[in-house]
Coordinates of C-alpha atoms in Angstrom, one line a residue:
X7 CA -7.8 39.2 -10.1
X8 CA -11.2 37.3 -10.5
X9 CA -13.8 39.0 -13.3
X10 CA -16.7 40.5 -10.8
X11 CA -19.6 37.7 -10.2
X12 CA -17.2 34.9 -11.4
X13 CA -16.6 31.7 -9.6
X14 CA -14.2 28.9 -9.8
X15 CA -17.3 26.7 -10.5
X16 CA -18.6 29.0 -13.5
X17 CA -22.4 29.8 -13.2
X18 CA -23.4 26.0 -11.5
X19 CA -24.5 25.4 -14.9
X20 CA -22.6 23.4 -13.9
X21 CA -18.9 25.0 -13.9
X22 CA -19.7 26.1 -17.1
X23 CA -17.7 29.7 -18.6
X24 CA -17.2 31.2 -22.0
X25 CA -13.4 31.3 -22.6
X26 CA -14.6 34.6 -24.6
X27 CA -15.7 36.3 -21.1
X28 CA -11.6 35.2 -19.7
X29 CA -9.6 36.8 -22.1
X30 CA -11.6 39.9 -22.8
X31 CA -12.8 41.0 -19.4
X32 CA -14.1 43.9 -20.4
X33 CA -16.5 42.4 -22.2
X34 CA -19.9 42.7 -20.7
X35 CA -22.1 42.9 -23.9
X36 CA -25.6 41.4 -23.5
X37 CA -24.2 39.3 -26.5
X38 CA -21.1 38.1 -24.2
X39 CA -23.9 37.4 -21.4
X40 CA -25.7 35.4 -23.5
X41 CA -23.0 32.7 -25.1
X42 CA -23.0 29.7 -22.6
X43 CA -21.7 26.1 -22.5
X44 CA -24.8 23.6 -22.4
X45 CA -24.7 19.9 -22.3
X46 CA -26.2 17.4 -24.8
X47 CA -25.8 13.8 -25.2
X48 CA -23.2 12.5 -23.4
X49 CA -20.2 14.1 -22.1
X50 CA -20.6 16.8 -25.3
X51 CA -21.2 20.2 -23.4
X52 CA -22.6 21.9 -26.4
X53 CA -22.3 26.1 -27.2
X54 CA -25.7 28.2 -27.9
X55 CA -26.3 32.0 -27.9
X56 CA -24.1 33.7 -30.4
X57 CA -23.5 31.6 -33.7
X58 CA -19.7 30.8 -34.6
X59 CA -17.8 31.4 -37.7
X60 CA -16.2 28.5 -39.8
X61 CA -14.2 30.3 -41.5
X62 CA -11.5 31.2 -40.4
X63 CA -11.2 29.5 -37.0
X64 CA -8.3 27.3 -35.1
X65 CA -8.7 23.9 -35.2
X66 CA -8.3 22.7 -31.3
X67 CA -4.5 22.1 -32.1
X68 CA -4.2 25.4 -33.2
X69 CA -5.9 26.7 -30.1
X70 CA -3.7 24.6 -27.9
X71 CA -0.7 25.9 -29.1
X72 CA -1.4 29.4 -29.8
X73 CA -3.5 30.5 -26.6
X74 CA -1.1 28.5 -24.1
X75 CA 2.0 28.6 -25.8
X76 CA 3.9 31.2 -23.7
X77 CA 1.5 30.3 -20.2
X78 CA 3.6 29.6 -16.8
X79 CA 3.1 26.0 -14.9
X80 CA -0.5 25.3 -12.9
X81 CA -1.0 27.2 -10.0
X82 CA -1.8 30.5 -8.5
X83 CA -4.8 32.6 -9.1
X84 CA -6.6 33.4 -11.9
X85 CA -5.6 36.5 -14.2
X86 CA -7.4 37.6 -17.5
X87 CA -5.0 39.3 -18.8
X88 CA -2.8 36.5 -18.7
X89 CA -5.5 34.2 -19.9
X90 CA -6.2 32.5 -16.9
X91 CA -3.4 31.7 -14.8
X92 CA -0.5 32.6 -13.1
X93 CA 3.0 31.2 -12.3
X94 CA 3.1 28.7 -9.7
X95 CA 4.7 29.7 -6.7
X96 CA 4.8 25.9 -5.1
X97 CA 6.9 22.9 -6.8
X98 CA 4.4 20.6 -7.7
X99 CA 4.4 17.2 -5.3
X100 CA 5.2 14.2 -7.4
X101 CA 6.7 15.6 -10.6
X102 CA 9.4 14.0 -12.0
X103 CA 12.9 16.8 -11.8
X104 CA 12.8 19.6 -14.6
X105 CA 9.3 18.3 -15.7
X106 CA 6.0 20.9 -15.2
X107 CA 2.7 20.7 -16.0
X108 CA 1.9 21.9 -19.4
X109 CA -1.1 24.1 -19.5
X110 CA -3.6 22.5 -21.9
X111 CA -3.1 19.1 -23.6
X112 CA -5.1 17.6 -26.5
X113 CA -7.0 14.3 -25.0
X114 CA -8.5 12.5 -28.3
X115 CA -10.1 15.2 -30.6
X116 CA -10.8 17.4 -27.6
X117 CA -8.3 20.3 -25.6
X118 CA -7.8 20.0 -22.2
X119 CA -7.0 22.5 -20.2
X120 CA -5.5 22.6 -16.6
X121 CA -6.5 25.6 -14.4
X122 CA -6.2 25.4 -10.5
X123 CA -9.5 24.8 -10.0
X124 CA -9.8 21.6 -11.9
X125 CA -10.0 20.5 -15.8
X126 CA -11.5 21.9 -18.0
X127 CA -12.4 21.5 -22.2
X128 CA -12.4 23.7 -25.2
X129 CA -15.6 23.7 -27.1
X130 CA -16.5 25.1 -30.4
X131 CA -13.2 25.9 -32.6
X132 CA -11.7 26.5 -29.0
X133 CA -13.4 29.2 -28.2
X134 CA -15.3 28.3 -25.4
X135 CA -14.7 26.1 -22.4
X136 CA -16.0 24.7 -19.8
X137 CA -15.5 22.4 -16.6
X138 CA -15.6 19.1 -16.2
X139 CA -14.2 18.2 -12.7
X140 CA -12.6 20.3 -9.7
X141 CA -9.8 19.1 -9.4
X142 CA -7.0 18.0 -11.9
X143 CA -4.6 14.8 -10.6
X144 CA -1.8 12.6 -12.6
X145 CA -0.5 9.3 -11.9
X146 CA 2.8 9.5 -10.1
X147 CA 3.5 5.7 -10.0
X148 CA 2.7 2.4 -11.3
X149 CA 2.9 -0.3 -8.5
X150 CA 2.8 -3.9 -9.3
X151 CA 2.0 -5.6 -5.7
X152 CA 3.6 -8.9 -5.3
X153 CA 2.3 -11.5 -3.1
X154 CA 4.2 -14.4 -4.4
X155 CA 1.4 -16.2 -6.1
X156 CA -0.2 -12.4 -7.4
X157 CA 0.3 -9.8 -9.0
X158 CA -2.0 -7.0 -8.4
X159 CA -1.8 -3.6 -10.4
X160 CA -2.7 -0.1 -8.5
X161 CA -1.3 3.7 -9.0
X162 CA -0.5 5.9 -7.0
X163 CA -1.9 9.3 -8.1
X164 CA -1.4 12.6 -7.2
X165 CA -4.6 15.1 -6.2
X166 CA -5.0 18.8 -6.6
X167 CA -8.2 20.3 -5.1
X168 CA -8.8 23.4 -3.8
X169 CA -5.1 24.1 -3.0
X170 CA -4.1 20.9 -1.2
X171 CA -2.5 18.0 -2.9
X172 CA -2.9 14.4 -2.3
X173 CA -1.3 11.3 -3.1
X174 CA -4.1 8.2 -3.4
X175 CA -3.6 4.9 -3.7
X176 CA -5.8 3.0 -6.0
X177 CA -5.8 -0.2 -7.4
X178 CA -6.2 -0.7 -11.6
X179 CA -9.4 -2.2 -11.6
X180 CA -11.2 1.1 -9.5
X181 CA -9.0 3.7 -11.3
X182 CA -11.9 4.3 -14.1
X183 CA -13.9 4.4 -11.7
X184 CA -13.1 7.6 -9.7
X185 CA -15.2 6.5 -6.9
X186 CA -12.2 6.6 -5.0
X187 CA -12.1 10.4 -5.7
X188 CA -15.3 11.3 -3.6
X189 CA -13.5 8.5 -0.6
X190 CA -10.1 9.4 -0.2
X191 CA -10.4 14.0 -1.2
X192 CA -13.8 14.4 -0.2
X193 CA -17.5 16.2 -1.2
X194 CA -16.4 18.2 -3.2
X195 CA -13.8 16.9 -5.6
X196 CA -16.7 17.5 -8.1
X197 CA -17.1 15.2 -11.0
X198 CA -19.7 17.5 -13.6
X199 CA -22.5 15.5 -14.9
X200 CA -21.5 12.9 -17.9
X201 CA -17.8 14.1 -17.5
X202 CA -16.2 11.0 -16.1
X203 CA -14.4 9.1 -18.7
X204 CA -13.8 12.5 -19.9
X205 CA -11.7 13.5 -16.6
X206 CA -10.0 9.6 -17.0
X207 CA -8.9 10.0 -20.0
X208 CA -7.4 13.7 -18.9
X209 CA -5.6 12.2 -15.9
X210 CA -4.3 9.7 -18.3
X211 CA -2.9 12.3 -20.7
X212 CA -1.5 14.5 -17.8
X213 CA 0.3 11.6 -16.5
X214 CA 1.9 10.5 -20.2
X215 CA 2.9 14.3 -20.1
X216 CA 4.0 14.6 -16.7
X217 CA 6.5 11.4 -17.2
X218 CA 6.9 12.4 -20.8
X219 CA 6.0 8.7 -21.8
X220 CA 4.9 5.5 -20.0
X221 CA 4.2 6.4 -16.1
X222 CA 7.3 4.2 -14.6
X223 CA 6.2 0.9 -13.1
X224 CA 7.9 -0.6 -10.0
X225 CA 7.4 -3.5 -8.5
X226 CA 6.5 -4.0 -4.8
X227 CA 6.6 -7.7 -2.5
X228 CA 3.6 -7.5 -0.1
X229 CA 4.8 -10.7 1.6
X230 CA 7.8 -11.2 4.1
X231 CA 10.7 -14.2 3.5
X232 CA 13.0 -15.1 0.5
X233 CA 12.8 -14.4 -3.4
X234 CA 15.2 -14.4 -6.0
X235 CA 15.7 -11.1 -8.2
X236 CA 15.9 -10.7 -11.8
X237 CA 19.6 -10.8 -11.1
X238 CA 20.0 -14.0 -9.8
X239 CA 20.3 -12.0 -5.7
X240 CA 18.9 -13.7 -3.0
X241 CA 16.8 -11.5 -0.5
X242 CA 15.2 -11.8 2.2
X243 CA 12.1 -9.5 2.5
X244 CA 10.9 -7.4 5.8
X245 CA 9.5 -4.5 6.2
X246 CA 12.5 -2.7 6.4
X247 CA 14.1 -3.6 2.4
X248 CA 15.3 -6.7 0.9
X249 CA 18.2 -7.9 2.9
X250 CA 21.2 -9.6 0.7
X251 CA 24.5 -10.6 1.5
X252 CA 25.8 -7.4 2.6
X253 CA 23.2 -6.3 3.8
X254 CA 20.0 -3.8 2.6
X255 CA 19.6 -3.8 -1.3
X256 CA 18.9 -1.0 -2.8
X257 CA 15.8 -0.7 -5.1
X258 CA 13.7 -3.1 -3.9
X259 CA 10.4 -1.7 -2.7
X260 CA 9.1 -3.7 0.2
X261 CA 5.4 -3.0 1.8
X262 CA 3.8 -5.8 3.9
X263 CA 0.2 -4.7 4.7
X264 CA -1.2 -3.7 8.0
X265 CA 0.7 -4.9 11.5
X266 CA 3.6 -6.5 9.2
X267 CA 5.4 -3.4 9.2
X268 CA 6.5 -4.2 12.3
X269 CA 8.6 -7.0 10.8
X270 CA 11.2 -4.7 10.3
X271 CA 14.9 -6.3 10.0
X272 CA 18.0 -3.3 8.9
X273 CA 22.0 -4.4 8.7
X274 CA 24.5 -3.3 10.7
X275 CA 27.9 -2.6 9.7
X276 CA 29.5 -3.1 13.0
X277 CA 31.0 -6.3 14.3
X278 CA 31.2 -6.1 17.4
X279 CA 27.3 -5.0 17.9
X280 CA 26.5 -7.8 16.0
X281 CA 28.6 -10.6 18.0
X282 CA 26.8 -8.9 21.4
X283 CA 23.7 -9.2 19.7
X284 CA 24.0 -12.6 18.9
X285 CA 25.5 -13.3 22.5
X286 CA 22.1 -11.6 23.8
X287 CA 19.9 -13.9 21.8
X288 CA 21.5 -17.1 22.7
X289 CA 21.2 -15.6 26.3
X290 CA 17.9 -16.7 26.5
X291 CA 18.6 -20.2 27.0
X292 CA 19.7 -19.2 30.7
X293 CA 15.7 -18.2 31.4
X294 CA 14.3 -21.8 32.1
X295 CA 15.1 -24.9 31.5
X296 CA 16.5 -26.7 28.6
X297 CA 12.5 -28.4 27.7
X298 CA 11.5 -24.9 27.1
X299 CA 14.4 -22.8 25.5
X300 CA 15.9 -25.4 23.2
X301 CA 13.0 -25.3 21.4
X302 CA 11.5 -22.1 21.5
X303 CA 15.5 -20.9 20.4
X304 CA 15.8 -23.6 17.7
X305 CA 12.3 -23.0 15.9
X306 CA 13.2 -19.1 16.0
X307 CA 16.3 -19.7 13.8
X308 CA 14.9 -22.5 12.2
X309 CA 11.9 -20.2 10.0
X310 CA 14.2 -18.7 7.5
X311 CA 15.4 -22.0 6.4
X312 CA 12.2 -22.0 5.0
X313 CA 9.4 -24.6 4.4
X314 CA 9.5 -25.6 8.1
X315 CA 5.6 -27.3 8.5
X316 CA 6.0 -26.6 12.2
X317 CA 3.9 -25.7 14.9
X318 CA 5.4 -25.3 18.7
X319 CA 3.2 -24.8 20.9
X320 CA 3.4 -22.8 24.3
X321 CA 0.8 -25.0 27.1
X322 CA 0.7 -23.3 30.0
X323 CA -1.9 -21.3 33.1
X324 CA -1.7 -18.4 33.2
X325 CA 1.1 -16.6 35.0
X326 CA 3.6 -18.8 33.6
X327 CA 4.9 -16.2 30.9
X328 CA 4.6 -18.6 28.1
X329 CA 3.5 -15.3 26.1
X330 CA 6.5 -13.4 27.4
X331 CA 8.8 -16.2 26.4
X332 CA 6.7 -16.0 22.6
X333 CA 7.2 -12.3 22.3
X334 CA 11.3 -12.6 22.6
X335 CA 11.4 -15.0 19.9
X336 CA 9.0 -12.9 18.0
X337 CA 11.3 -10.0 18.4
X338 CA 13.9 -11.5 16.6
X339 CA 12.2 -10.7 14.0
X340 CA 10.8 -7.0 14.8
X341 CA 12.1 -5.3 18.4
X342 CA 8.7 -3.7 18.4
X343 CA 6.2 -7.1 18.3
X344 CA 6.0 -7.3 22.3
X345 CA 3.5 -9.1 24.1
X346 CA 1.1 -6.2 23.3
X347 CA 1.8 -6.1 19.7
X348 CA 2.2 -10.0 18.9
X349 CA 0.8 -10.4 15.1
X350 CA -1.8 -12.5 15.5
X351 CA -4.8 -13.9 17.9
X352 CA -6.7 -16.8 18.0
X353 CA -9.4 -14.6 18.5
X354 CA -9.0 -13.2 14.9
X355 CA -11.1 -15.2 11.9
X356 CA -10.0 -18.1 10.0
X357 CA -9.5 -16.0 7.2
X358 CA -7.6 -13.8 8.8
X359 CA -5.1 -16.3 10.1
X360 CA -5.0 -18.0 6.9
X361 CA -3.7 -14.7 5.1
X362 CA -1.3 -14.1 8.3
X363 CA 0.4 -17.6 7.9
X364 CA 0.7 -16.5 4.3
X365 CA 2.3 -13.3 4.3
X366 CA 5.0 -14.5 6.9
X367 CA 6.7 -16.6 4.6
X368 CA 10.0 -18.1 6.0
X369 CA 9.4 -15.8 9.4
X370 CA 8.1 -16.9 13.1
X371 CA 4.6 -15.9 13.6
X372 CA 3.0 -15.9 17.3
X373 CA -0.9 -16.7 17.4
X374 CA -1.5 -15.5 21.4
X375 CA -3.5 -17.2 23.5
X376 CA -5.7 -20.0 22.6
X377 CA -7.9 -20.8 25.4
X378 CA -11.8 -21.5 23.6
X379 CA -14.8 -20.9 26.3
X380 CA -17.9 -20.6 26.0
X381 CA -21.3 -22.7 24.6
X382 CA -20.3 -26.2 23.7
X383 CA -20.4 -25.4 20.1
X384 CA -18.0 -22.7 20.8
X385 CA -15.5 -24.5 22.2
X386 CA -15.7 -26.5 19.7
X387 CA -15.4 -24.1 17.2
X388 CA -12.2 -23.0 18.5
X389 CA -10.6 -26.4 18.5
X390 CA -11.6 -26.6 14.8
X391 CA -10.0 -23.2 13.9
X392 CA -7.1 -24.1 15.5
X393 CA -6.9 -27.8 14.0
X394 CA -7.0 -25.9 10.6
X395 CA -4.0 -23.4 10.8
X396 CA -2.1 -26.1 12.5
X397 CA -2.9 -28.8 9.8
X398 CA -2.3 -26.0 6.7
X399 CA 1.1 -25.0 8.2
X400 CA 2.0 -29.0 8.1
X401 CA 0.8 -29.2 4.7
X402 CA 1.7 -26.5 3.5
X403 CA -1.3 -25.9 2.0
X404 CA -4.6 -23.2 2.0
X405 CA -8.2 -23.4 1.9
X406 CA -9.3 -23.5 -1.8
X407 CA -12.7 -20.7 -2.8
X408 CA -14.7 -19.9 -6.0
X409 CA -15.9 -16.5 -6.6
X410 CA -19.0 -15.2 -7.5
X411 CA -18.3 -16.8 -10.6
X412 CA -17.9 -20.1 -9.4
X413 CA -14.2 -20.1 -10.5
X414 CA -11.3 -21.1 -8.4
X415 CA -9.5 -18.7 -7.0
X416 CA -6.0 -18.3 -6.5
X417 CA -5.1 -20.1 -3.1
X418 CA -3.0 -19.2 -0.5
X419 CA -0.5 -21.7 1.5
X420 CA 0.4 -21.2 4.8
X421 CA 4.1 -20.7 4.6
X422 CA 5.3 -19.6 8.3
X423 CA 6.9 -21.7 11.1
X424 CA 3.9 -20.8 13.7
X425 CA 4.5 -20.4 17.4
X426 CA 0.9 -20.4 19.4
X427 CA 0.3 -20.6 23.2
X428 CA -2.6 -21.2 25.3
X429 CA -4.3 -22.7 28.1
X430 CA -5.6 -25.9 26.5
X431 CA -3.9 -28.0 23.7
X432 CA -5.7 -28.6 20.3
X433 CA -7.9 -31.8 20.2
X434 CA -7.4 -35.0 18.6
X435 CA -3.9 -37.4 18.2
X436 CA -3.1 -36.9 15.0
X437 CA -2.8 -32.9 15.3
X438 CA -1.0 -33.9 18.1
X439 CA 1.6 -35.4 15.6
X440 CA 1.7 -32.5 13.5
X441 CA 3.0 -29.6 16.2
X442 CA 5.5 -29.7 19.0
X443 CA 3.9 -29.5 23.1
X444 CA 6.1 -27.3 24.9
X445 CA 4.3 -27.1 28.7
X446 CA 5.3 -23.6 31.2
X447 CA 4.6 -23.9 34.3
X448 CA 4.5 -21.8 37.2
X449 CA 8.3 -20.8 38.1
X450 CA 10.1 -22.1 35.3
X451 CA 11.2 -19.0 33.8
X452 CA 13.4 -16.4 35.8
X453 CA 11.8 -13.1 35.8
X454 CA 14.9 -11.2 36.9
X455 CA 16.7 -13.0 33.5
X456 CA 13.6 -12.0 31.8
X457 CA 13.4 -8.5 32.4
X458 CA 17.1 -8.2 31.0
X459 CA 15.9 -10.1 27.9
X460 CA 12.5 -7.5 27.2
X461 CA 15.1 -4.6 27.5
X462 CA 18.0 -5.5 25.0
X463 CA 14.9 -7.6 22.7
X464 CA 13.7 -3.6 22.9
X465 CA 16.8 -2.4 21.9
X466 CA 16.8 -4.6 18.8
X467 CA 19.7 -6.7 20.0
X468 CA 17.8 -9.9 18.8
X469 CA 16.4 -8.4 15.6
X470 CA 20.1 -7.8 14.5
X471 CA 21.5 -11.1 15.7
X472 CA 19.0 -12.3 12.9
X473 CA 20.4 -9.9 10.6
X474 CA 23.0 -11.3 10.8
X475 CA 22.0 -14.8 10.4
X476 CA 19.6 -14.2 7.3
X477 CA 23.1 -12.5 5.4
X478 CA 24.8 -15.9 6.6
X479 CA 22.3 -17.4 5.0
X480 CA 21.9 -15.4 1.7
X481 CA 25.5 -15.5 1.0
X482 CA 26.3 -19.5 1.3
X483 CA 22.4 -20.8 0.6
X484 CA 23.2 -23.6 -1.8
X485 CA 25.6 -24.7 1.2
X486 CA 23.1 -24.5 4.2

C-alpha cells in the first residue's frame, strides 16, 4: 500500500521523497518529516534537515548491492515492507529472453533506482532518494539506416510511463536532447529540473544492463533496388524484404519511407503459380496497339536491370486510360499501387520528386498527370519541374545543396526508371531526346481486357511475375 499522503511525484518539490520514509512507514516523527531533498547546483539535489553521520555509512555501491539485492523486477505497486517494489505481473516488452530489469544501478558515482513511476537517484550515502523523471526507458535497438549514399543512426527506445509502454524511434542526434519524450509520450512524462543529463545517462546505463553489453546494432536499408550483402549475395530490396536467388533472404531488414511500403514483393514456391503470373503479365500486350503496349511492358522489366536512365511518357487526353495503363505497370512492383495509389504526382514539389527518384532505385516510378495550368509563370514552372526531373533521370544526377554552414550536402541522384503520364508534353527539343513519348488515344485500349488485367494485378499476379524475374536476375546477373 502507498503510505498515507504519499504521491508518486513526492512532495512536488520536485518529486522528492526520503528513502527512510519508505523503509520505515511508521516513522512519522517531526525529525523524519524535516528530512527532505532539495535541488542545488547543476542536477545535484542535496540533503537538508537531519544531519548524517559519515562514520559507518555505506557507500552508494554498498547501498545498491545490499538494499536492493533481493528485489524482484520493476513493476507492480509500492510496498514499503518490500523496500518500495513488488514483483512484476507482466513481462516487460523489448527485453531479451531471460533478462530482467535491474532494480538499481550505478551511473557514474550516483545510485539510480528504477521504480514503476520513473528513475530516482540516491543521495547522502544512499539514505535519501529523489525522483528525476516520471518514466524509465532503455534502448531496445540500435539501427543504422542505409539509403545507399548516407548512413544515419537511430535508436528504438522503449519507454514506460504511467504503466504504459511506448516504442519510440529517435535519431542519434536527437537522443540526448530528450525533446522526443514530450512529443511522443505526452506532457506528463516529466523530466525534473536540471536532471536531463542524469536521465540520459540512466537510459544508457539501463540499456547496457538490459543487453548485458552493447545494444545490438542492425542495418536497415531504406531504399529499393540492388545491394550486395557482406557475404557476397546480390539481393533486390523491396518493402517485403530482400529478394535473392532463392527468394526472401532472412535477416535483412528493409524499411523504405512513406508510401514506398507499397513496393512489396514476396517470393512464391509454386512453379505453376509463377508460370500463370508470367502469362498474365505478358497478356497486357493484348490490351492495345504494339506502339503503346510494347514500350510500356519493356520499360516495366527494364527498370531492375539498373542504370536505365530512361523516361517513358504516356501522353493522352482525359479518358484515354493512360493512367490505368501506368498503374498496371506499377503494380508489377506491388499489387497495392493501383490507379488511386500511384507513388508520385506532378503536383509534388521539386524536392519531393527528387527524393522519390532517389529511393526508387532500380525500380519503376510512376509520376502521374502532368498538366500545368494557371498563369503563364505557373505553366512555365510546371514545365521547368518536368525538365529538371527528366534530365536528372537521364543523367543519373541530383541537385547539389549547401547546409547552414555553407558546406556541400550529399547529392541524391535519380536512380529509377521514370514512367510519366500527362495531357501535355514537356517542352524543349533536347528534353524530348531524353524521353520516349508514347501517345494514347481514346479507343486504343480494350476496356474489357483492361478490367481483367486490373483484377489480375490486384490479386498480385503481376508482382509475382516480377519476383520470378528478379530472382532469375539475382542468379544469373553476371551473364545478363
